Short mmCIF file of C-alpha atoms and ligand atoms in Angstrom, two decimals:
data_model
loop_
_atom_site.label_atom_id
_atom_site.label_comp_id
_atom_site.label_asym_id
_atom_site.label_seq_id
_atom_site.Cartn_x
_atom_site.Cartn_y
_atom_site.Cartn_z
CA MET S 201 -56.03 -43.56 -32.35
CA GLY S 202 -58.44 -41.44 -33.40
CA LEU S 203 -60.82 -41.80 -31.12
CA GLY S 204 -58.38 -41.19 -27.91
CA SER S 205 -57.12 -37.82 -30.06
CA PHE S 206 -60.64 -37.05 -30.89
CA HIS S 207 -61.22 -37.17 -26.30
CA VAL S 208 -58.42 -34.83 -26.14
CA LEU S 209 -59.63 -32.10 -28.27
CA LEU S 210 -63.00 -32.56 -25.94
CA LEU S 211 -61.07 -32.56 -23.46
CA LEU S 212 -59.28 -29.19 -24.45
CA LEU S 213 -62.33 -27.02 -26.01
CA LEU S 214 -64.01 -28.16 -22.78
CA GLN S 215 -61.32 -26.87 -21.12
CA ALA S 216 -61.37 -23.64 -23.02
CA LEU S 217 -64.93 -23.07 -21.76
CA GLN S 218 -64.82 -22.74 -18.52
CA ALA S 219 -61.33 -20.92 -18.39
CA SER S 220 -63.56 -18.87 -20.66
CA ALA S 221 -65.95 -18.78 -18.17
CA GLU S 222 -63.45 -17.81 -15.37
CA ASP S 223 -62.06 -14.89 -17.61
CA SER S 224 -65.08 -12.77 -18.77
CA ASP S 225 -63.22 -9.51 -20.15
CA VAL S 226 -61.33 -11.20 -23.76
CA GLN S 227 -64.72 -13.14 -24.52
CA LEU S 228 -65.08 -14.24 -28.73
CA GLU S 229 -68.68 -15.05 -29.96
CA CYS S 230 -67.57 -18.71 -32.10
CA LEU S 231 -69.19 -20.77 -34.41
CA CYS S 232 -69.45 -24.14 -32.31
CA GLU S 233 -69.41 -27.65 -34.45
CA GLY S 234 -68.26 -31.50 -33.66
CA ALA S 235 -67.89 -30.35 -30.05
CA THR S 236 -69.54 -30.15 -26.27
CA CYS S 237 -70.74 -26.26 -26.95
CA SER S 238 -72.08 -24.52 -24.57
CA LEU S 239 -74.85 -23.00 -27.20
CA PRO S 240 -76.25 -25.25 -29.43
CA ASP S 241 -74.08 -23.51 -31.76
CA ARG S 242 -71.78 -20.76 -30.30
CA CYS S 243 -69.20 -20.88 -28.00
CA HIS S 244 -67.22 -18.20 -25.92
CA GLY S 245 -63.45 -18.09 -25.44
CA ALA S 246 -60.69 -16.08 -26.24
CA ARG S 247 -59.64 -18.03 -30.23
CA CYS S 248 -62.11 -19.58 -32.12
CA PHE S 249 -60.79 -21.98 -33.26
CA SER S 250 -61.75 -24.66 -36.59
CA SER S 251 -60.36 -28.12 -37.31
CA LEU S 252 -59.81 -30.54 -38.88
CA LYS S 253 -58.85 -33.86 -36.56
CA LYS S 254 -58.62 -38.24 -38.38
CA ASP S 255 -60.65 -40.59 -36.26
CA SER S 256 -62.27 -44.22 -36.55
CA SER S 257 -64.89 -42.50 -39.57
CA GLY S 258 -62.11 -40.43 -41.61
CA MET S 259 -61.39 -36.17 -40.76
CA VAL S 260 -63.69 -34.61 -38.89
CA LEU S 261 -64.51 -30.88 -39.08
CA VAL S 262 -64.64 -29.52 -35.29
CA ARG S 263 -65.13 -25.85 -34.82
CA GLY S 264 -65.26 -24.29 -31.34
CA CYS S 265 -63.47 -22.12 -28.75
CA PHE S 266 -60.14 -21.92 -27.03
CA GLU S 267 -59.48 -20.53 -23.61
CA GLY S 268 -56.04 -19.31 -21.61
CA GLU S 269 -52.60 -18.01 -22.67
CA GLU S 270 -50.88 -21.26 -22.40
CA LYS S 271 -53.24 -24.24 -24.11
CA ILE S 272 -54.39 -21.00 -26.79
CA ARG S 273 -50.23 -21.20 -27.48
CA MET S 274 -50.02 -24.98 -27.68
CA HIS S 275 -52.65 -25.54 -30.18
CA CYS S 276 -52.62 -22.46 -32.17
CA SER S 277 -48.78 -23.18 -33.15
CA THR S 278 -49.45 -27.29 -33.71
CA THR S 279 -48.24 -27.33 -36.89
CA PRO S 280 -50.22 -29.59 -39.52
CA SER S 281 -50.23 -32.99 -39.31
CA SER S 282 -51.84 -36.04 -41.94
CA LEU S 283 -53.46 -36.05 -38.14
CA GLN S 284 -55.18 -32.89 -37.74
CA VAL S 285 -54.67 -29.61 -38.41
CA ILE S 286 -56.01 -26.09 -36.37
CA ASN S 287 -56.74 -23.23 -37.46
CA CYS S 288 -56.87 -20.23 -34.63
CA CYS S 289 -58.76 -16.18 -35.62
CA SER S 290 -59.52 -13.78 -32.83
CA GLN S 291 -62.76 -12.11 -34.59
CA VAL S 292 -66.02 -12.49 -33.77
CA LEU S 293 -67.27 -16.29 -35.44
CA CYS S 294 -64.53 -15.92 -37.37
CA ASN S 295 -63.83 -19.45 -37.59
CA ALA S 296 -67.30 -19.71 -39.46
CA ASN S 297 -65.95 -18.48 -42.78
CA THR S 298 -63.33 -21.65 -42.86
CA THR S 299 -64.10 -24.17 -44.63
CA ARG S 300 -63.91 -27.80 -44.76
CA ALA S 301 -61.25 -27.62 -48.60
CA SER S 302 -59.76 -24.07 -46.70
CA LEU S 303 -58.15 -27.02 -43.91
CA GLU S 304 -57.51 -29.48 -46.00
CA SER S 305 -55.35 -28.10 -47.87
CA LEU S 306 -52.82 -27.37 -45.48
CA LEU S 307 -53.24 -31.14 -44.57
CA PRO S 308 -49.77 -32.49 -45.52
CA SER S 309 -50.26 -34.49 -48.87
CA ALA S 310 -46.68 -36.52 -49.83
CA PRO S 311 -46.69 -38.68 -46.27
CA GLU S 312 -50.01 -39.83 -46.45
CA GLU S 313 -49.91 -41.28 -50.18
CA LYS S 314 -47.18 -43.59 -49.21
CA PRO S 315 -49.35 -46.17 -46.89
CA VAL S 316 -51.55 -45.75 -50.15
CA ARG S 317 -49.00 -46.70 -52.34
CA TYR S 318 -47.67 -49.77 -50.32
CA GLN S 319 -50.83 -50.71 -49.87
CA VAL S 320 -51.98 -51.41 -53.77
CA GLU S 321 -48.64 -52.72 -54.38
CA THR S 322 -48.58 -55.18 -51.47
CA LEU S 323 -52.75 -55.48 -52.63
CA ALA S 324 -51.51 -56.59 -55.90
CA LEU S 325 -48.62 -58.45 -55.16
CA PHE S 326 -51.47 -60.47 -53.25
CA VAL S 327 -53.91 -60.96 -56.33
CA LEU S 328 -51.35 -60.96 -59.40
CA ALA S 329 -48.76 -63.50 -57.43
CA PRO S 330 -50.79 -66.39 -58.00
CA VAL S 331 -52.46 -65.93 -60.84
CA VAL S 332 -49.17 -65.30 -62.76
CA VAL S 333 -47.95 -69.09 -60.77
CA LEU S 334 -51.71 -70.24 -61.96
CA VAL S 335 -50.69 -69.47 -65.94
CA LEU S 336 -47.50 -70.87 -65.60
CA LEU S 337 -48.64 -73.64 -64.24
CA SER S 338 -51.16 -73.96 -67.14
CA VAL S 339 -48.66 -73.63 -69.83
CA VAL S 340 -45.80 -76.03 -68.15
CA SER S 341 -48.72 -78.49 -67.94
CA ILE S 342 -50.31 -78.33 -71.38
CA LEU S 343 -46.16 -78.39 -73.02
CA ALA S 344 -45.69 -81.24 -70.88
CA CYS S 345 -49.13 -82.96 -72.39
CA ARG S 346 -48.09 -81.62 -75.19
CA ARG S 347 -44.98 -83.56 -75.21
CA LEU S 348 -46.39 -86.45 -74.32
CA HIS S 349 -48.86 -86.78 -77.05
CA HIS S 350 -46.56 -86.22 -78.82
CA GLY S 351 -44.53 -88.52 -77.18
CA ARG S 352 -47.31 -91.52 -77.88
CA LEU S 353 -48.66 -91.02 -80.99
CA GLN S 354 -44.66 -91.08 -82.44
CA ARG S 355 -44.72 -95.00 -80.33
CA LEU S 356 -48.17 -96.00 -81.95
CA GLN S 357 -46.80 -94.82 -85.19
CA GLU S 358 -43.75 -97.07 -85.22
CA PHE S 359 -45.89 -99.86 -83.67
CA ASP S 360 -48.31 -100.08 -86.12
CA THR S 361 -45.24 -99.09 -89.04
CA GLU S 362 -43.64 -102.58 -86.73
CA GLN S 363 -46.87 -104.66 -86.25
CA GLY S 364 -49.82 -103.38 -88.12
CA ASP S 365 -47.60 -103.67 -91.68
CA GLY S 366 -46.18 -107.09 -90.15
CA LEU S 367 -49.22 -109.15 -90.03
CA ILE S 368 -50.13 -108.06 -92.88
CA THR S 369 -46.80 -108.91 -94.49
CA SER S 370 -45.70 -111.52 -92.69
CA ASN S 371 -48.12 -113.43 -91.34
CA LEU S 372 -51.30 -112.71 -93.84
CA GLY S 373 -49.36 -112.55 -96.58
CA ASP S 374 -51.08 -111.37 -98.98
CA GLY S 375 -54.04 -113.18 -98.47
CA THR S 376 -57.48 -111.67 -100.01
CA LEU S 377 -59.36 -109.37 -97.43
CA ALA S 378 -61.49 -113.18 -97.67
CA ASP S 379 -58.69 -114.62 -96.37
CA LEU S 380 -57.75 -112.07 -94.06
CA LEU S 381 -61.66 -111.92 -92.59
CA ASP S 382 -61.46 -115.81 -92.48
CA HIS S 383 -57.95 -116.20 -90.40
CA SER S 384 -59.43 -112.88 -87.84
CA CYS S 385 -62.60 -114.21 -86.99
CA THR S 386 -62.67 -115.78 -83.98
CA SER S 387 -59.71 -112.97 -82.98
CA GLY S 388 -62.03 -111.35 -80.21
CA SER S 389 -62.61 -108.31 -82.38
CA GLY S 390 -65.73 -109.16 -82.95
CA SER S 391 -67.40 -109.92 -86.84
CA GLY S 392 -64.04 -107.86 -88.34
CA LEU S 393 -60.77 -107.72 -88.07
CA PRO S 394 -58.11 -107.23 -85.28
CA PHE S 395 -57.99 -103.58 -83.93
CA LEU S 396 -54.86 -103.06 -85.46
CA VAL S 397 -55.37 -104.78 -88.64
CA GLN S 398 -58.74 -102.92 -88.96
CA ARG S 399 -56.24 -99.75 -88.49
CA THR S 400 -54.09 -100.69 -91.03
CA VAL S 401 -56.01 -101.96 -93.96
CA ALA S 402 -58.16 -98.24 -93.57
CA ARG S 403 -55.27 -96.18 -94.38
CA GLN S 404 -53.89 -98.54 -96.81
CA ILE S 405 -56.97 -97.77 -98.99
CA SER S 406 -57.91 -95.13 -101.96
CA LEU S 407 -60.89 -93.76 -102.44
CA VAL S 408 -61.84 -94.37 -106.05
CA GLU S 409 -65.26 -92.86 -106.95
CA CYS S 410 -68.09 -92.61 -105.06
CA VAL S 411 -71.25 -94.61 -105.45
CA GLY S 412 -73.92 -93.55 -102.55
CA LYS S 413 -75.20 -90.99 -100.94
CA GLY S 414 -77.08 -92.11 -97.43
CA ARG S 415 -78.12 -89.85 -94.12
CA TYR S 416 -75.08 -89.76 -93.13
CA GLY S 417 -72.58 -89.44 -95.05
CA GLU S 418 -71.28 -90.61 -98.44
CA VAL S 419 -70.17 -94.49 -99.63
CA TRP S 420 -67.49 -94.88 -101.62
CA ARG S 421 -65.34 -97.29 -103.75
CA GLY S 422 -62.21 -98.27 -102.67
CA GLN S 423 -59.00 -99.93 -102.81
CA TRP S 424 -57.04 -102.01 -100.69
CA GLN S 425 -53.89 -104.04 -102.36
CA GLY S 426 -56.07 -104.15 -106.07
CA GLU S 427 -59.41 -105.53 -104.26
CA ASN S 428 -62.66 -102.91 -103.66
CA VAL S 429 -63.87 -102.43 -100.63
CA ALA S 430 -66.73 -100.15 -100.41
CA VAL S 431 -65.59 -97.02 -98.09
CA LYS S 432 -68.67 -95.06 -96.01
CA ILE S 433 -67.51 -91.63 -94.65
CA PHE S 434 -69.99 -90.35 -92.06
CA SER S 435 -69.79 -86.55 -91.61
CA SER S 436 -68.26 -85.97 -88.33
CA ARG S 437 -71.66 -84.41 -86.89
CA ASP S 438 -72.95 -88.37 -87.05
CA GLU S 439 -69.62 -89.67 -85.11
CA LYS S 440 -72.75 -91.06 -83.08
CA SER S 441 -74.32 -93.27 -85.64
CA TRP S 442 -70.45 -94.61 -86.96
CA PHE S 443 -69.73 -95.66 -82.44
CA ARG S 444 -72.94 -97.23 -82.66
CA GLU S 445 -72.42 -98.89 -87.05
CA THR S 446 -69.17 -100.00 -85.81
CA GLU S 447 -69.96 -101.48 -82.66
CA ILE S 448 -72.69 -103.46 -83.85
CA TYR S 449 -70.37 -105.06 -86.52
CA ASN S 450 -67.58 -105.22 -83.85
CA THR S 451 -70.11 -107.83 -82.18
CA VAL S 452 -68.94 -111.86 -82.11
CA LEU S 453 -70.50 -113.47 -84.10
CA LEU S 454 -72.65 -111.85 -86.77
CA ARG S 455 -70.80 -112.50 -90.06
CA HIS S 456 -73.73 -114.07 -92.44
CA ASP S 457 -73.97 -114.66 -95.37
CA ASN S 458 -76.76 -112.34 -95.75
CA ILE S 459 -75.08 -109.48 -93.64
CA LEU S 460 -73.28 -107.19 -94.96
CA GLY S 461 -69.61 -108.07 -94.54
CA PHE S 462 -68.36 -106.01 -92.28
CA MET S 463 -63.69 -105.72 -93.00
CA ALA S 464 -62.71 -102.18 -90.65
CA SER S 465 -63.81 -99.14 -89.01
CA ASP S 466 -61.58 -96.37 -88.28
CA MET S 467 -61.03 -92.61 -87.18
CA THR S 468 -58.26 -90.18 -88.49
CA SER S 469 -57.69 -86.61 -88.04
CA ARG S 470 -57.31 -84.95 -90.83
CA ASN S 471 -56.22 -81.51 -92.38
CA SER S 472 -57.70 -80.95 -88.32
CA SER S 473 -61.23 -82.45 -88.49
CA THR S 474 -62.33 -86.06 -87.88
CA GLN S 475 -62.65 -89.13 -90.42
CA LEU S 476 -64.88 -91.85 -89.16
CA TRP S 477 -64.43 -94.50 -91.74
CA LEU S 478 -66.31 -97.75 -91.87
CA ILE S 479 -65.06 -100.44 -94.11
CA THR S 480 -67.57 -103.14 -96.30
CA GLU S 481 -67.35 -105.95 -98.98
CA TYR S 482 -68.14 -103.70 -101.80
CA HIS S 483 -71.26 -104.62 -103.69
CA GLU S 484 -71.12 -103.45 -108.03
CA ASN S 485 -74.44 -104.15 -108.00
CA GLY S 486 -75.23 -101.59 -105.32
CA SER S 487 -78.40 -101.20 -103.14
CA LEU S 488 -82.38 -103.51 -104.08
CA TYR S 489 -83.63 -100.13 -104.35
CA ASP S 490 -80.98 -99.08 -107.02
CA TYR S 491 -81.17 -103.04 -108.34
CA LEU S 492 -85.01 -103.15 -109.26
CA GLN S 493 -85.11 -99.64 -111.05
CA ARG S 494 -82.87 -101.01 -113.17
CA VAL S 495 -84.14 -104.39 -113.22
CA ALA S 496 -86.86 -107.00 -113.31
CA VAL S 497 -87.52 -110.77 -112.00
CA GLU S 498 -88.21 -114.27 -112.45
CA THR S 499 -90.03 -115.80 -109.69
CA SER S 500 -87.94 -117.81 -108.59
CA GLU S 501 -85.00 -114.83 -108.21
CA GLY S 502 -87.26 -112.53 -106.91
CA LEU S 503 -88.27 -115.33 -104.04
CA ALA S 504 -84.97 -116.34 -103.64
CA MET S 505 -84.06 -112.52 -102.92
CA ALA S 506 -87.03 -112.63 -100.18
CA ALA S 507 -86.01 -115.28 -98.17
CA SER S 508 -81.98 -114.02 -98.09
CA VAL S 509 -83.45 -111.01 -97.43
CA ALA S 510 -85.12 -113.12 -94.39
CA ASN S 511 -82.61 -114.99 -93.89
CA GLY S 512 -80.16 -111.98 -92.17
CA LEU S 513 -83.38 -110.78 -91.03
CA VAL S 514 -83.22 -113.85 -89.04
CA HIS S 515 -79.93 -114.13 -88.11
CA LEU S 516 -80.06 -110.09 -86.69
CA HIS S 517 -83.41 -110.67 -84.69
CA THR S 518 -81.72 -114.15 -82.76
CA GLU S 519 -79.89 -114.16 -79.44
CA ILE S 520 -76.82 -116.52 -79.84
CA PHE S 521 -76.56 -118.11 -76.14
CA GLY S 522 -72.79 -118.05 -74.64
CA THR S 523 -69.45 -116.36 -74.15
CA GLU S 524 -68.89 -116.11 -77.32
CA GLY S 525 -72.39 -116.03 -78.28
CA LYS S 526 -74.57 -112.61 -80.40
CA PRO S 527 -76.97 -110.55 -78.95
CA ALA S 528 -80.11 -110.45 -80.87
CA ILE S 529 -80.11 -107.02 -83.41
CA ALA S 530 -82.95 -105.34 -84.16
CA HIS S 531 -81.77 -103.00 -87.24
CA ARG S 532 -84.63 -100.49 -87.60
CA ASP S 533 -84.39 -99.30 -90.71
CA LEU S 534 -84.28 -101.90 -92.71
CA LYS S 535 -85.92 -99.99 -97.11
CA THR S 536 -84.58 -101.68 -100.24
CA LYS S 537 -81.67 -98.92 -99.84
CA ASN S 538 -80.32 -100.25 -96.81
CA ILE S 539 -80.28 -103.70 -98.41
CA LEU S 540 -77.56 -104.44 -100.97
CA VAL S 541 -77.54 -107.15 -103.81
CA THR S 542 -74.28 -109.50 -103.97
CA LYS S 543 -73.25 -110.84 -107.54
CA GLU S 544 -74.91 -113.77 -107.06
CA LEU S 545 -78.01 -112.48 -106.55
CA ARG S 546 -78.93 -112.78 -103.17
CA CYS S 547 -79.36 -109.83 -101.02
CA CYS S 548 -77.15 -108.52 -96.89
CA ILE S 549 -78.53 -106.31 -95.06
CA ALA S 550 -76.72 -103.11 -94.35
CA ASP S 551 -76.86 -99.67 -92.95
CA LEU S 552 -76.95 -101.09 -88.98
CA GLY S 553 -76.06 -97.46 -87.98
CA LEU S 554 -79.88 -97.04 -85.88
CA ALA S 555 -79.36 -101.76 -84.54
CA VAL S 556 -80.58 -102.02 -81.08
CA THR S 557 -79.12 -105.02 -79.37
CA HIS S 558 -81.11 -107.55 -75.80
CA THR S 559 -79.31 -110.12 -74.43
CA GLN S 560 -81.85 -112.13 -72.35
CA ALA S 561 -79.02 -113.20 -69.72
CA ASP S 562 -79.51 -109.77 -68.17
CA ASN S 563 -82.45 -108.34 -69.82
CA LEU S 564 -80.28 -105.18 -70.93
CA LEU S 565 -81.57 -103.85 -74.11
CA ASP S 566 -79.48 -101.43 -75.73
CA VAL S 567 -81.20 -98.59 -77.20
CA GLY S 568 -77.95 -97.18 -78.50
CA ASN S 569 -77.41 -93.28 -78.69
CA ASN S 570 -78.52 -92.76 -82.10
CA PRO S 571 -81.42 -90.29 -80.94
CA LYS S 572 -82.10 -90.82 -84.75
CA VAL S 573 -85.55 -93.22 -85.63
CA GLY S 574 -86.44 -95.03 -89.24
CA THR S 575 -87.06 -93.95 -92.11
CA LYS S 576 -91.12 -92.18 -92.57
CA ARG S 577 -91.87 -93.74 -95.84
CA TYR S 578 -91.58 -97.39 -94.48
CA MET S 579 -92.35 -96.33 -90.15
CA ALA S 580 -94.94 -98.62 -88.78
CA PRO S 581 -98.31 -96.62 -87.14
CA GLU S 582 -96.98 -97.88 -83.46
CA VAL S 583 -93.81 -95.46 -84.49
CA LEU S 584 -96.16 -93.45 -85.96
CA ASP S 585 -98.35 -92.67 -83.71
CA GLU S 586 -95.29 -93.12 -80.66
CA THR S 587 -97.76 -96.21 -78.62
CA ILE S 588 -94.61 -98.32 -79.56
CA GLN S 589 -93.37 -99.89 -75.90
CA THR S 590 -89.77 -98.61 -76.38
CA ASP S 591 -88.70 -100.31 -73.59
CA CYS S 592 -89.47 -103.77 -75.16
CA PHE S 593 -87.30 -105.12 -77.31
CA ASP S 594 -89.59 -107.49 -79.56
CA ALA S 595 -91.08 -103.78 -80.41
CA TYR S 596 -88.08 -103.03 -82.44
CA LYS S 597 -88.46 -106.39 -83.72
CA ARG S 598 -92.13 -105.96 -85.04
CA VAL S 599 -91.69 -102.73 -86.34
CA ASP S 600 -88.41 -104.62 -88.47
CA ILE S 601 -91.53 -106.73 -89.69
CA TRP S 602 -93.35 -103.85 -90.30
CA ALA S 603 -91.00 -102.41 -92.97
CA PHE S 604 -89.67 -105.86 -94.21
CA GLY S 605 -93.34 -106.59 -95.40
CA LEU S 606 -92.95 -103.28 -97.71
CA VAL S 607 -89.90 -104.64 -98.86
CA LEU S 608 -91.09 -107.62 -100.48
CA TRP S 609 -93.94 -105.56 -101.75
CA GLU S 610 -91.05 -103.84 -104.02
CA ILE S 611 -89.92 -106.62 -104.75
CA ALA S 612 -93.11 -108.61 -105.81
CA ARG S 613 -93.73 -105.59 -108.16
CA ARG S 614 -90.90 -106.20 -110.23
CA THR S 615 -91.15 -109.86 -109.89
CA TYR S 616 -92.53 -111.53 -113.57
CA SER S 617 -95.88 -113.63 -114.01
CA ASN S 618 -97.26 -114.10 -117.31
CA GLY S 619 -94.81 -112.09 -118.86
CA ILE S 620 -95.64 -109.06 -116.82
CA VAL S 621 -94.40 -106.39 -114.21
CA GLU S 622 -95.26 -103.06 -112.80
CA GLU S 623 -92.57 -100.50 -112.98
CA TYR S 624 -90.02 -99.58 -109.36
CA LYS S 625 -92.61 -97.88 -107.38
CA PRO S 626 -92.16 -96.76 -103.28
CA PRO S 627 -94.66 -98.50 -100.10
CA PHE S 628 -96.94 -96.16 -100.08
CA TYR S 629 -95.87 -93.67 -103.87
CA ASP S 630 -99.73 -93.31 -104.75
CA GLN S 631 -100.54 -91.77 -101.04
CA VAL S 632 -98.07 -89.69 -100.13
CA PRO S 633 -96.38 -87.61 -100.59
CA ASN S 634 -92.86 -87.26 -101.95
CA ASP S 635 -90.60 -86.67 -99.16
CA PRO S 636 -93.21 -87.71 -97.29
CA SER S 637 -93.40 -85.63 -93.34
CA PHE S 638 -94.27 -88.05 -90.19
CA GLU S 639 -97.91 -86.51 -90.29
CA ASP S 640 -98.68 -87.38 -94.41
CA MET S 641 -97.66 -90.53 -93.22
CA ARG S 642 -100.08 -91.21 -89.39
CA LYS S 643 -103.09 -89.77 -91.55
CA VAL S 644 -103.00 -92.47 -93.89
CA VAL S 645 -101.26 -95.59 -92.24
CA CYS S 646 -103.00 -94.58 -88.89
CA VAL S 647 -106.18 -93.10 -89.58
CA GLU S 648 -107.30 -94.08 -92.60
CA GLN S 649 -105.34 -98.13 -92.15
CA GLN S 650 -104.66 -98.16 -95.77
CA ARG S 651 -101.63 -100.81 -96.76
CA PRO S 652 -99.68 -100.42 -100.70
CA PHE S 653 -102.26 -101.44 -103.05
CA ILE S 654 -101.96 -105.22 -104.88
CA PRO S 655 -102.23 -105.34 -108.49
CA ASN S 656 -104.94 -108.31 -109.71
CA ARG S 657 -102.09 -110.25 -111.78
CA TRP S 658 -100.31 -111.20 -108.58
CA PHE S 659 -103.63 -113.12 -107.13
CA SER S 660 -103.59 -115.19 -110.95
CA ASP S 661 -100.26 -116.22 -109.67
CA PRO S 662 -99.64 -118.82 -107.22
CA THR S 663 -95.96 -117.55 -106.64
CA LEU S 664 -97.00 -114.06 -106.05
CA SER S 665 -100.59 -114.70 -104.20
CA ALA S 666 -98.29 -116.81 -101.75
CA LEU S 667 -96.38 -113.56 -101.09
CA VAL S 668 -98.95 -111.35 -100.75
CA LYS S 669 -100.49 -113.15 -97.63
CA LEU S 670 -97.24 -113.11 -95.92
CA MET S 671 -97.21 -109.49 -96.51
CA LYS S 672 -100.39 -108.76 -94.83
CA GLU S 673 -99.42 -110.69 -92.52
CA CYS S 674 -96.01 -108.22 -91.68
CA TRP S 675 -98.85 -105.85 -91.96
CA TYR S 676 -101.14 -105.88 -89.34
CA GLN S 677 -102.39 -102.71 -87.15
CA ASN S 678 -102.12 -105.32 -83.62
CA PRO S 679 -97.16 -105.56 -83.53
CA SER S 680 -98.06 -108.33 -82.25
CA ALA S 681 -100.32 -110.63 -84.30
CA ARG S 682 -97.19 -109.95 -86.90
CA LEU S 683 -95.75 -113.22 -87.88
CA THR S 684 -91.96 -113.72 -86.85
CA ALA S 685 -89.11 -113.24 -88.96
CA LEU S 686 -88.38 -116.61 -88.92
CA ARG S 687 -91.53 -117.77 -89.45
CA ILE S 688 -91.80 -115.21 -92.39
CA LYS S 689 -88.16 -117.47 -93.34
CA LYS S 690 -89.63 -120.67 -93.29
CA THR S 691 -93.10 -119.48 -94.51
CA LEU S 692 -90.74 -118.18 -98.14
CA ASP S 693 -89.06 -121.78 -97.48
CA LYS S 694 -92.00 -123.09 -98.05
CA ILE S 695 -92.86 -120.99 -101.26
CA HIS S 696 -90.08 -121.57 -103.10
CA SER S 697 -90.65 -125.45 -102.76
CA SER S 698 -93.94 -125.76 -103.90
CA LEU S 699 -92.19 -123.84 -107.15
CA GLU S 700 -90.05 -126.53 -107.75
CA LYS S 701 -92.47 -129.05 -107.06
CA GLY S 702 -94.62 -126.22 -109.46
CA LYS S 703 -91.88 -126.82 -111.77
CA GLU S 704 -90.78 -130.31 -112.18
CA SER S 705 -94.39 -131.27 -112.43
P1 ADP F 28 -76.30 -94.08 -94.56
O1 ADP F 28 -76.16 -94.92 -93.56
O2 ADP F 28 -75.92 -93.66 -95.22
O3 ADP F 28 -78.18 -94.92 -95.41
P2 ADP F 28 -76.03 -97.13 -95.84
O4 ADP F 28 -74.61 -97.54 -95.95
O5 ADP F 28 -77.24 -97.21 -96.34
O6 ADP F 28 -75.30 -95.15 -96.02
O7 ADP F 28 -75.41 -96.74 -97.29
C1 ADP F 28 -75.81 -95.49 -98.63
C2 ADP F 28 -75.59 -96.13 -99.91
O8 ADP F 28 -74.47 -96.64 -100.73
C3 ADP F 28 -76.53 -97.65 -100.50
O9 ADP F 28 -77.98 -97.37 -100.77
C4 ADP F 28 -75.91 -97.81 -101.43
O10 ADP F 28 -75.88 -97.68 -102.44
C5 ADP F 28 -74.34 -97.25 -101.53
N1 ADP F 28 -73.77 -99.10 -100.69
C6 ADP F 28 -73.43 -98.92 -99.18
N2 ADP F 28 -73.01 -99.26 -98.52
C7 ADP F 28 -72.24 -100.19 -99.63
C8 ADP F 28 -71.79 -102.02 -100.41
N3 ADP F 28 -71.02 -101.89 -99.94
N4 ADP F 28 -71.64 -101.62 -101.39
C9 ADP F 28 -71.94 -101.03 -103.03
N5 ADP F 28 -73.07 -99.75 -102.70
C10 ADP F 28 -72.77 -99.17 -100.68
MG1 MG F 29 -78.44 -96.39 -94.92
#
């Protein structure tokens, strides 16, 4: 439309120029701009004009001449509209004084605004309407989800009271936790109670005192129906460790006298934070680390303790085949702080948060999702120099054997011979600083290839010297040269029978 009008205007200008050529008497010199001009910027006619005319690129300024009375009357009396405004004058170069601004001021403004406002409104409608609809939909779906979740929780709670409490009070009577566990070992939830009972038990526990602090949180003595239980409370940032330990303990056939007895695992939301609990049997003697600080033991006692750790390790390391079997498990953080002492003065292995499992049938190595490695002081040379074959399960078992050798050394220091005993010290106490760094350990264990110091008195006792031989066979630099857990167990049994024989004779 704009272009068409522009052509018409050009045509008119041309006609004006022609007319001016015919009628040379009333010629005025005018400024010519934006039109076909006879001279570069001048034209001659009866009237000069300047106009603003709308085309596709907006309002275009045109100056020129009009010729012929008819045309002059027609154009010069045109009322300004939103499409065009023409200003005529009749003095030489008078149209040079008209500015674009002065022409624009003649344009009618009100009718122009309407379509613009209409466009903005339409645009707003198109943009805002879907946003509003989306927001409304989200609000509705959030409300619906909350309602659903609330309903589910309520149903779960109802179910829990009906089923959970029912199970405990009716099916399980007022039996002890041990009875409860005996009943449920074949229930399919692994080595603990059925999942539902796990939760109910967990929620009936009252915490009494904090008995230990480890890497992942605190361990509390709790009470369930008058019985002591241990509650390991993980900080919510250590969810992975809780998950891993729960997963391992729920492995079928894990229960063993020398593995800490698992009861239940529970995740609750309290005061808007997640609480992760792992409930196990409680051992009032505490960890082997705590025990050896307080108590020194006779040869047979020390030997029995060492043998019980080895038994636990054999059970962990051994795969039991069949659908109800168990995978082979490597501990990866064996140390006296992760071994507990029972009231019969036997040991059980605890803290399975870093364990890895392996099944031969599918050669599946499940390293878990926990990036943490073991305790630096107990790390084997191949862990320290990072040459460990991380894709090979046997490599993890050999790391456990190294650590077992160190545990054996700690027990031996606290085992009497001829009435003598050393004070408790952790491995490498005289070779590395307190809380040694990775680098401190690597220097001593890999570079200098040092091993814990063996006091002379051990060699004058047959049992302790047999233990020295055994621990040295756990400390080979070459992991594959180390003894297996089974070999250690058998050797300890032999040492035990020699001791018994020695006593008889
Ligand atoms: P972490 O994974 O944080 O190291 P542990 O399972 O090793 O936690 O427990 C930390 C400490 O808490 C242990 O060294 C021990 O002193 C104490 N502890 C853990 N479990 C028990 C238990 N069942 N009975 C008594 N004490 C325990
Ligand atoms: Mg620990």
